[in-house]
């Protein structure tokens, strides 16, 4: 062992040895105590590993290594989410083919990941762009299609003019493209493939009550699913009482205050309802709104609209109320029609003020008179007024009573609505798995037979997307011309590819089964290893990836392909690291490149430094000045091992401090509070200096607890202590409460002058009690071998010597 800690040499040595010994490959079939830890696999960007990846993966790795030291067979796989627009856009920008580009970027990623000292099992890696993988992505598409969960329909969809493709709602952040934060998403009405995730809305929501996930993530999912209870109410047309406009409202208690109706300009009845006098104005308004995108429509403050000339009948009051159209009602939500209650809805209130429509108050706050005039809509609690037989009822009771009353009259019924929309899955891009469908003039849509999978993505020189919405594959005749699998007539392949989020919705199911080319999931290994025991990742995926994985898992469960319906037993969201108080970004110039820190300080210092920044689930601020402290700590441990005295005997106070450290480090590491666990390790080193010397047990305990954080370093010192097998073959130390408290002393028991055991006794124990405890110790009894004890010497608080 060298005098000085040289991270470069130590890390190169151990990474080589781990590879040679296949130290990170688990015997998946033979494992006795399987434990599956999962990190969110990266997309291999050309910039290389981001410090955010390094932070996330290190936290997962520490948890995995803790479990390994606790005696589990830990599977920690990794792969590459290599399909997708991000890679493709970059390839376009630099004029390269994404496949070649990918080969280089994944090699670079792998090099960086290995340098971090992760315990990842490369023998089970997945690459979503490999036909052995995307064959099964296409297979999943076919299963959804077979079960009526993949449908092609014309609908308003989000279109990013930069990406030149449609996007799912989850990929639009406040109206902007997830990838182009400066590009507003437009609305287009086209035929797309959708996955019917809304059919699973209730189950996706209900299971949140019992799955063990970070609360922040569960809250984000609940809000995204957006369940609301309300009623569907029919408003008959004045011109034809047999027909009615149907609305969904969460406030059926206010139906007596509905003084007009508003339809989305796109509502299919608009043209028909417009009276001759109003027709020109209605059509002009409609044409103007059609040029606006959804985002601008949501953002518009000024209230505009046009009266259709038609009337409906309020089913509660029997009054005729005018039907308007306005851009603040969107076709995509509910039924595209609303009952307007200006007294209790602010948008309706503003609209009524602009157009001089009647405002009728139907809820009065406690102690308020029904006739008090309003200068804004009132949406607080209270009791009903101007509502006939329901006057005096409190809001919640009135919702139920009025819904039931409308139902008995055939004018309405209770209904639950969700904010969640179906998942738009098709992309008019190149770099993804082709959707395995065929369009036949005679047979309609025909799925590609499973035996014909994969539908290979052809190599293209020109893979540019097209502003018209025509996919690059639609320019490749040799790809799309195909015989119909049903009638053998000429047919055309689907030329859209599927969303990257489908690739990542099932990758964790594939890891244990990468050796099986004939099935997507090996049933036995799936039962043994899944669901995932611990998944750790970023909360920015709360409603994207994490929702999609749950949905796909539920579907695969329902069709009998999986024995469970929730993919992750535990999910924890890690925090973000920022730099100098701000989020890292290229434009700010504060992006940290892990390579620079790995070169300068080594992986172990870098790992510990990142984890020391703050609680792992909260993140921290990356400042260069903290690195030196971590390095000093490791140097101190290095010297401790190097300068140890194997004959040293630790004092009671140090033993107590060590037991306290075992408790603290173990509990904090278990709860992902890595920063305080590291602080406790540093305290232990200080205690050794203060209360030392340390004996071998104290030193080994420190090294084992340090191993998840600084694995190369701990391996090196463990070997220096003379252990032939690695530190991860050791077991996590256990502590004893009674040895932690200060009123207990630990006393060495000697037999004929040699230490044969240790006992813990109360500090004020009598000599007789101490001797009795010593005689009761099993190892001591062995050495006494039943012989007569000739002399008993007690040195209070230190030792007992028994001479035979
Ligand atoms: Zn975009
Ligand atoms: Zn056909």
Coordinates of N, CA and C and ligand atoms in Angstrom, one line a residue, residues 438-444 446 483-491, ligand 2:
X438 N -50.5 -1.7 -40.6 CA -50.6 -1.7 -42.0 C -52.0 -1.2 -42.4
X439 N -52.0 -0.2 -43.4 CA -53.3 0.3 -43.9 C -53.6 -0.4 -45.2
X440 N -54.7 -1.1 -45.3 CA -55.1 -1.8 -46.5 C -56.4 -1.1 -47.0
X441 N -56.4 -0.9 -48.3 CA -57.6 -0.3 -48.9 C -58.9 -1.1 -48.7
X442 N -58.7 -2.4 -48.7 CA -59.8 -3.4 -48.6 C -60.1 -3.7 -47.2
X443 N -59.1 -3.9 -46.4 CA -59.3 -4.5 -45.0 C -59.3 -3.4 -43.9
X444 N -58.8 -2.2 -44.3 CA -58.7 -1.2 -43.2 C -57.4 -1.3 -42.5
X446 N -54.7 -3.1 -40.4 CA -54.4 -4.5 -40.1 C -53.1 -4.5 -39.3
X483 N -47.4 -6.0 -48.7 CA -48.6 -6.8 -49.0 C -49.5 -6.9 -47.8
X484 N -50.8 -6.7 -47.9 CA -51.7 -6.8 -46.8 C -51.6 -8.2 -46.2
X485 N -51.4 -8.3 -44.8 CA -51.3 -9.6 -44.2 C -52.6 -10.4 -44.3
X486 N -53.7 -9.7 -44.5 CA -55.0 -10.4 -44.5 C -55.4 -10.8 -45.9
X487 N -55.4 -9.8 -46.9 CA -55.9 -10.2 -48.2 C -54.7 -10.3 -49.3
X488 N -53.5 -10.0 -48.8 CA -52.3 -10.1 -49.7 C -52.3 -9.0 -50.8
X489 N -53.3 -8.1 -50.8 CA -53.4 -7.0 -51.8 C -52.3 -6.0 -51.4
X490 N -52.2 -5.0 -52.3 CA -51.2 -3.9 -52.0 C -51.7 -3.1 -50.8
X491 N -50.8 -2.8 -49.9 CA -51.2 -2.1 -48.7 C -50.0 -1.2 -48.4
Ligands
LIG2 ZN1 -56.2 -6.3 -47.0

